[in-house]
Short mmCIF file of C-alpha atoms in Angstrom, two decimals:
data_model
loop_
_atom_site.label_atom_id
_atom_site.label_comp_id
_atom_site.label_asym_id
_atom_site.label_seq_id
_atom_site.Cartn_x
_atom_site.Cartn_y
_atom_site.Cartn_z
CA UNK A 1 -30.01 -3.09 -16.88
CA UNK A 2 -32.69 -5.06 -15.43
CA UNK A 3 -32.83 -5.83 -11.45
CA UNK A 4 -31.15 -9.44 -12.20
CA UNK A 5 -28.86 -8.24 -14.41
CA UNK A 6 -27.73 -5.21 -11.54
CA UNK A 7 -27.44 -8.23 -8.95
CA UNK A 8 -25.45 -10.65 -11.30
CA UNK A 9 -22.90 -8.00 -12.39
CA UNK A 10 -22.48 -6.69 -8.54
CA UNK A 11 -22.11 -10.35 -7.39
CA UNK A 12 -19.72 -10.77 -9.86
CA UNK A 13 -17.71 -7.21 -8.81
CA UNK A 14 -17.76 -8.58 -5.32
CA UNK A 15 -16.47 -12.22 -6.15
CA UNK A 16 -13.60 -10.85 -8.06
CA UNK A 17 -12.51 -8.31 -5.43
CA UNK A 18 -13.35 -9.44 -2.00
CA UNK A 19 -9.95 -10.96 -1.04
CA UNK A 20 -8.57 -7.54 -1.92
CA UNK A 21 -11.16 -6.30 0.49
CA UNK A 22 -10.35 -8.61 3.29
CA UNK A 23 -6.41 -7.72 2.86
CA UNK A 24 -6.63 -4.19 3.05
CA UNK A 25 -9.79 -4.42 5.48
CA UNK A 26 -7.52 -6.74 7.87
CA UNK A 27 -4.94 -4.37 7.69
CA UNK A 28 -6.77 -1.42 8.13
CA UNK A 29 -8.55 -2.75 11.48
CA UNK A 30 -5.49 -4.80 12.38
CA UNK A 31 -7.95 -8.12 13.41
CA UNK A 32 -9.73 -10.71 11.04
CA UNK A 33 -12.73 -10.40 13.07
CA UNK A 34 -13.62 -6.94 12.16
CA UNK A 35 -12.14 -7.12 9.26
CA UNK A 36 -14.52 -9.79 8.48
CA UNK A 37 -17.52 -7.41 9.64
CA UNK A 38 -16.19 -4.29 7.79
CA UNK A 39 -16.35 -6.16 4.92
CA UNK A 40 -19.56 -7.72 4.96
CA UNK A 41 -21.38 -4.79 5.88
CA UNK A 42 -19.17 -2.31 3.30
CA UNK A 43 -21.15 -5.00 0.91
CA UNK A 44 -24.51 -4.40 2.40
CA UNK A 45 -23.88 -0.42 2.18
CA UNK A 46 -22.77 -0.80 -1.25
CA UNK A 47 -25.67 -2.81 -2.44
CA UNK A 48 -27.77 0.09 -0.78
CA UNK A 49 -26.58 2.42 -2.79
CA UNK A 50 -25.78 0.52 -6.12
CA UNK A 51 -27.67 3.68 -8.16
CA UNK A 52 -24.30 5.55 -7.18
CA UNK A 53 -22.45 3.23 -9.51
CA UNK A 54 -22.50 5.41 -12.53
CA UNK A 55 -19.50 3.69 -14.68
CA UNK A 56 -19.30 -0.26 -14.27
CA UNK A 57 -15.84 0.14 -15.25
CA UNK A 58 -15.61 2.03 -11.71
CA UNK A 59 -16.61 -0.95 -9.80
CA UNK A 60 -13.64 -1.58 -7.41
CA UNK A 61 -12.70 2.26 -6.97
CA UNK A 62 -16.28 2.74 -5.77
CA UNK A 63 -16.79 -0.37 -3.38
CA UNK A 64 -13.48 0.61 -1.72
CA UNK A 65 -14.40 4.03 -1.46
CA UNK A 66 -17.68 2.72 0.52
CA UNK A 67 -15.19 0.52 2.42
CA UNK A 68 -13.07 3.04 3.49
CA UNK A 69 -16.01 5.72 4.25
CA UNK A 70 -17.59 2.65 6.30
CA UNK A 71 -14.07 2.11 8.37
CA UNK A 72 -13.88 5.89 9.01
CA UNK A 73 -16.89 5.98 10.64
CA UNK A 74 -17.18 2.46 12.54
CA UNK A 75 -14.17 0.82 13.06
CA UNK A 76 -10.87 3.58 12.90
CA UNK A 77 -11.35 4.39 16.63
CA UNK A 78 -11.29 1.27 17.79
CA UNK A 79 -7.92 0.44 15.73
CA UNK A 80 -6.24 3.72 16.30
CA UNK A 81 -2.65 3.20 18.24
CA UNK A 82 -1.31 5.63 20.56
CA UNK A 83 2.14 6.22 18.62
CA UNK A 84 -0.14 7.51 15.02
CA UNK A 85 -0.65 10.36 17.29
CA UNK A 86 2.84 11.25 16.86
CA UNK A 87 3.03 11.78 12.98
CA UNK A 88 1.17 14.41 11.01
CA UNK A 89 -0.15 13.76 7.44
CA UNK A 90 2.88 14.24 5.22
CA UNK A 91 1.74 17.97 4.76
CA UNK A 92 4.62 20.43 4.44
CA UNK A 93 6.97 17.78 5.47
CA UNK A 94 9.00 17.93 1.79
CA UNK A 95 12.06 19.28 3.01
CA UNK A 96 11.84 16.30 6.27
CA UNK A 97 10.93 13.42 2.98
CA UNK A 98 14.17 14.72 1.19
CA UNK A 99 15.77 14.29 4.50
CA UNK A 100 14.56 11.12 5.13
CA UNK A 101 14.94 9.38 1.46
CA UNK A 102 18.71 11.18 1.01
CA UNK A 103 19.55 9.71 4.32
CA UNK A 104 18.14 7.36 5.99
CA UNK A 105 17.54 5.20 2.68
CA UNK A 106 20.97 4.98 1.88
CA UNK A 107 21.74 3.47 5.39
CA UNK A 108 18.95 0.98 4.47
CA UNK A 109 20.32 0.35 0.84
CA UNK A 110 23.84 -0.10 2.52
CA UNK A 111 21.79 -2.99 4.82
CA UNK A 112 20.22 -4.40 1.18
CA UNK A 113 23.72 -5.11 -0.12
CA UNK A 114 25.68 -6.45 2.30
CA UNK A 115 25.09 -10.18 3.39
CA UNK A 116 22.90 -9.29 5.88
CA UNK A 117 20.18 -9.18 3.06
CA UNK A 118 19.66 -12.75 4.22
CA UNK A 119 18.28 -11.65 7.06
CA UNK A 120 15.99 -9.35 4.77
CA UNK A 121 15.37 -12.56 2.95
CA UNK A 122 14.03 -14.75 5.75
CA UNK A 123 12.33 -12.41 8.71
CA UNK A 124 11.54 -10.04 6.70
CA UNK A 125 7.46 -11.27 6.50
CA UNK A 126 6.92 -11.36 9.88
CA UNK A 127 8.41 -7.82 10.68
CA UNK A 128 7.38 -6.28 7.59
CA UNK A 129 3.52 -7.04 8.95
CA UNK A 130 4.54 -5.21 12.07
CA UNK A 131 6.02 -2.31 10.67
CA UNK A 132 3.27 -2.17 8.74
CA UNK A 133 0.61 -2.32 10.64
CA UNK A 134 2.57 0.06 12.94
CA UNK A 135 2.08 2.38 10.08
CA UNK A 136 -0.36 5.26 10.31
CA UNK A 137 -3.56 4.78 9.18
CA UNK A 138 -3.00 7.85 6.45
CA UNK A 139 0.34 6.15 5.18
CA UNK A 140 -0.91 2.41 5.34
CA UNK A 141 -4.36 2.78 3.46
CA UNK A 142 -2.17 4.28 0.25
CA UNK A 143 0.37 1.77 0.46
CA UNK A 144 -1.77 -0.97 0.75
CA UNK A 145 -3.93 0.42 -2.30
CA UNK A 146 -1.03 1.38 -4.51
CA UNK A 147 1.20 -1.33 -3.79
CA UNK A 148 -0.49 -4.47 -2.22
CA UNK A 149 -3.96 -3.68 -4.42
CA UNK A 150 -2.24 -2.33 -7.69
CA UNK A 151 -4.45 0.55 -7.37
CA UNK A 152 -3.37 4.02 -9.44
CA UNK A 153 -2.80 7.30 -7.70
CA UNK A 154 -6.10 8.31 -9.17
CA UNK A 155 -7.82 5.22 -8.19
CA UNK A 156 -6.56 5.52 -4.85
CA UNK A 157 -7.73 9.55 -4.73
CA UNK A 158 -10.98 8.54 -5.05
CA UNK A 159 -11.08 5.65 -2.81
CA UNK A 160 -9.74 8.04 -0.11
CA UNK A 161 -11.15 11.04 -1.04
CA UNK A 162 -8.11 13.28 -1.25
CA UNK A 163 -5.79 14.79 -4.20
CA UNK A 164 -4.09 12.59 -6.37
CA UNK A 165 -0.80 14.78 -5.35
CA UNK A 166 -1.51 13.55 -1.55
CA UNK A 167 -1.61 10.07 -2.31
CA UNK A 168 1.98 10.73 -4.41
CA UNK A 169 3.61 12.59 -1.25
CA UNK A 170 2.14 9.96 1.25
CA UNK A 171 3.25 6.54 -1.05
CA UNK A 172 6.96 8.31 -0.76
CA UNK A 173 6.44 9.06 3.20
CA UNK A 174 4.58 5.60 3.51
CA UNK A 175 7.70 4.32 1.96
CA UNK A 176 10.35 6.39 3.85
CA UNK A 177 8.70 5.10 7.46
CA UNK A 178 8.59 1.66 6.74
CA UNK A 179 11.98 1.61 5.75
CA UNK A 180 12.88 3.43 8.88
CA UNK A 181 11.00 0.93 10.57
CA UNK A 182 12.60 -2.06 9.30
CA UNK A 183 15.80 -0.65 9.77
CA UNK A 184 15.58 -0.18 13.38
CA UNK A 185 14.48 -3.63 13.35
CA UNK A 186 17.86 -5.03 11.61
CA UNK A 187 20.19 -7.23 13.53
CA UNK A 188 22.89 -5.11 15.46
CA UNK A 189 20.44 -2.37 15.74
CA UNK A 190 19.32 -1.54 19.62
CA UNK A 191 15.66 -1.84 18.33
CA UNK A 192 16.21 -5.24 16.56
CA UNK A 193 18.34 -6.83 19.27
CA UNK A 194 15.36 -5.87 21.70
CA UNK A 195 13.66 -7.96 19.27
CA UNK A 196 15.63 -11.00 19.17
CA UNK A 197 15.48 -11.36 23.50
CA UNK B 1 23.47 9.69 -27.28
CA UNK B 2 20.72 10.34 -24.38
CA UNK B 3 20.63 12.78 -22.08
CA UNK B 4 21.37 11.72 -18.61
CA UNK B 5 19.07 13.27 -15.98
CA UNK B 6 21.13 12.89 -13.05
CA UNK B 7 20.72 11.42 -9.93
CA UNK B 8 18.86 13.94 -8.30
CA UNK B 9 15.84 14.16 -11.07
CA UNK B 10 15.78 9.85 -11.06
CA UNK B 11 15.37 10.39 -7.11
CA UNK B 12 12.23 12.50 -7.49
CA UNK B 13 10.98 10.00 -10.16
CA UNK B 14 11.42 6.67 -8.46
CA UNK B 15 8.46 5.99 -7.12
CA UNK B 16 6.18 7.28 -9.83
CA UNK B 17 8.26 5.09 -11.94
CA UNK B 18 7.87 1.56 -9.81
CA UNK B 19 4.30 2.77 -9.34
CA UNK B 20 3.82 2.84 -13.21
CA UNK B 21 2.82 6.54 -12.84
CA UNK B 22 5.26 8.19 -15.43
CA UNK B 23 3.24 8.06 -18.53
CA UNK B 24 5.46 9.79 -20.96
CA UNK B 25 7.75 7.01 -22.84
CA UNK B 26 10.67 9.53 -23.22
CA UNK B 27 10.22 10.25 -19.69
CA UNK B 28 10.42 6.39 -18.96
CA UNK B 29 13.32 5.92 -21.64
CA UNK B 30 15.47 9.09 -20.09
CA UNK B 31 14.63 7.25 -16.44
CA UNK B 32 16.19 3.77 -18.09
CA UNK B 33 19.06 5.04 -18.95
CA UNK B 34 20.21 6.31 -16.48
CA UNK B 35 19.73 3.56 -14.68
CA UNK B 36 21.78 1.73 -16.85
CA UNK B 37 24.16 3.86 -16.65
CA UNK B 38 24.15 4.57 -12.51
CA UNK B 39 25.19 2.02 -10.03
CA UNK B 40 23.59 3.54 -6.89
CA UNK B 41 20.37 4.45 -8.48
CA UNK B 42 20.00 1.02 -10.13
CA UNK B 43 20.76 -0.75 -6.53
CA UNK B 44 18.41 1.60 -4.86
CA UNK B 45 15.47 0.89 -7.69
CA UNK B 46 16.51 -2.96 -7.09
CA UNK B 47 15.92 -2.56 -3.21
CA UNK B 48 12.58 -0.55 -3.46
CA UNK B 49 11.66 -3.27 -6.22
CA UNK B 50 12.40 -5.83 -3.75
CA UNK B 51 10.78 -4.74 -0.91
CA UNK B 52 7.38 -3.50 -3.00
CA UNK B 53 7.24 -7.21 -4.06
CA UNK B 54 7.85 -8.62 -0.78
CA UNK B 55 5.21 -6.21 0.74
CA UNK B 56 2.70 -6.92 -1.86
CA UNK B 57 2.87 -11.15 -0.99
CA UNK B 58 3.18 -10.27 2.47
CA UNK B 59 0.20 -8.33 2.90
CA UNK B 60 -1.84 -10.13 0.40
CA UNK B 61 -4.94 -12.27 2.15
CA UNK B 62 -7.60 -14.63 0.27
CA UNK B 63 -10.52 -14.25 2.19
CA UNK B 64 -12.23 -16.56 4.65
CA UNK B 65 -14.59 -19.13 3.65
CA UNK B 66 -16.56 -18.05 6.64
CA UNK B 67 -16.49 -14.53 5.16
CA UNK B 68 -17.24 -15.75 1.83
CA UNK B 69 -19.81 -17.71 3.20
CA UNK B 70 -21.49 -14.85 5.17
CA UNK B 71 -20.96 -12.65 1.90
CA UNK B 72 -22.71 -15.16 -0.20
CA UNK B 73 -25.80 -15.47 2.12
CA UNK B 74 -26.12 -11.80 2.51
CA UNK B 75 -26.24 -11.23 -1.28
CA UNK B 76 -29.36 -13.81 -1.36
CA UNK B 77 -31.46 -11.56 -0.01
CA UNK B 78 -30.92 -8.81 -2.12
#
């Protein structure tokens, strides 16, 4: 590939995919303004090191992995919440998930069929953000990937640098907490009426 | 006549299966059926369908012109 060819096809990589990088990047640092620096400069680093690109067809894998690398180590500090402190990784937490998906997601599929689904219908946005973005950074980053991005388990391994079977257990524990999350925030519930005054 | 894999097996394949992870047709067929043939599990993959959607539009952003702007200048000088 010649230089010009290098900076049309990278152009080209980065038109498709940065609105994917701004939606995970915004909710990965939680404000538009860093978001909108995280981005930029994930394109700078990734232009630096374009000779790292060794399959094409790897193109948004490898600029996310830069992008995640380059929020690791400028902006997670800053967006780190004090409750994240409270949850661990997902690691030897199975029995806990089973727990968690035998139990607490039937109460939640109980709420999904009965006509307060409505609800579920018409707030849902607003507090699906916050429980969202309440989520911790380990459980967010693979549900934004997986299901916001449509990225695969192995994608997402190498974006984030971890197993394949990490990214499986933390989609279901992603999953689990934001359902837990949302159902504390239903109507009725102490949480959601808190919410409603 | 297929064999049905129970609810506890379709439990641990759920989310491999809404994340299009279960490559294995028969896998994916033996899933299928048993959700046709299993009220709970079908609501419960209808709910997690649901709420995947409504998470993906949710959280789905088109970037700023501002940003794009920035981006576009920056690549100029490469």
């Amino acid at each position: 590939m010649t230089d010009h060819e290098t900076k049309a096809f990278f152009a080209g990589g980065v038109e498709r995919h940065i609105d994917s990088m701004y939606s995970v990047a915004l909710r990965l640092t939680r404000t538009s303004t860093d978001a909108e620096d995280l981005v930029a400069e994930s394109v700078a680093k990734a232009w630096a090191s374009v000779d790292t690109l060794n399959d094409q067809a790897r193109f948004r894998p490898w600029i996310f992995r830069i992008m995640h690398n380059t929020f690791i180590s400028d902006y997670r500090k800053k967006s780190i919440r004090p409750i994240e402190a409270s949850f661990n990784d997902g690691k030897n937490d199975d029995d806990d998930l089973a727990t968690l998906l035998n139990e607490q997601s039937d109460d939640f599929l109980i709420w999904w069929s009965n006509p307060e689904r409505e609800f579920f219908n018409n707030l849902l946005g607003e507090q699906l953000l916050e429980a969202l973005d309440d989520l911790p950074e380990a459980f967010r980053a693979v549900i934004l990937l997986v299901n916001v991005e449509g990225f695969t388990y192995d994608e997402t391994a190498e974006v984030l640098g971890i197993a394949p079977g990490t990214v499986r257990s933390r989609m279901k524990r992603g999953r689990t907490l934001l359902q837990k999350a949302l159902w504390e925030q239903r109507p009725g519930s102490h949480e959601g009426m808190n919410h409603e005054t | 006549m297929k064999h049905d894999i129970g609810c506890l097996h379709a439990i641990e394949a759920f989310y491999a299966y809404l994340d299009g992870e279960i490559d294995d047709p028969d896998a994916i067929a033996e899933f299928e059926h048993h959700l046709d043939h299993c009220r709970s599990c079908f609501s419960r993959i209808e709910m997690e369908r649901a709420l995947r959607q409504r998470i993906q539009k949710t959280a789905k952003n088109d970037s700023p012109e501002v940003l794009r702007d920035r981006v576009a200048k920056l690549m100029k000088k490469f």
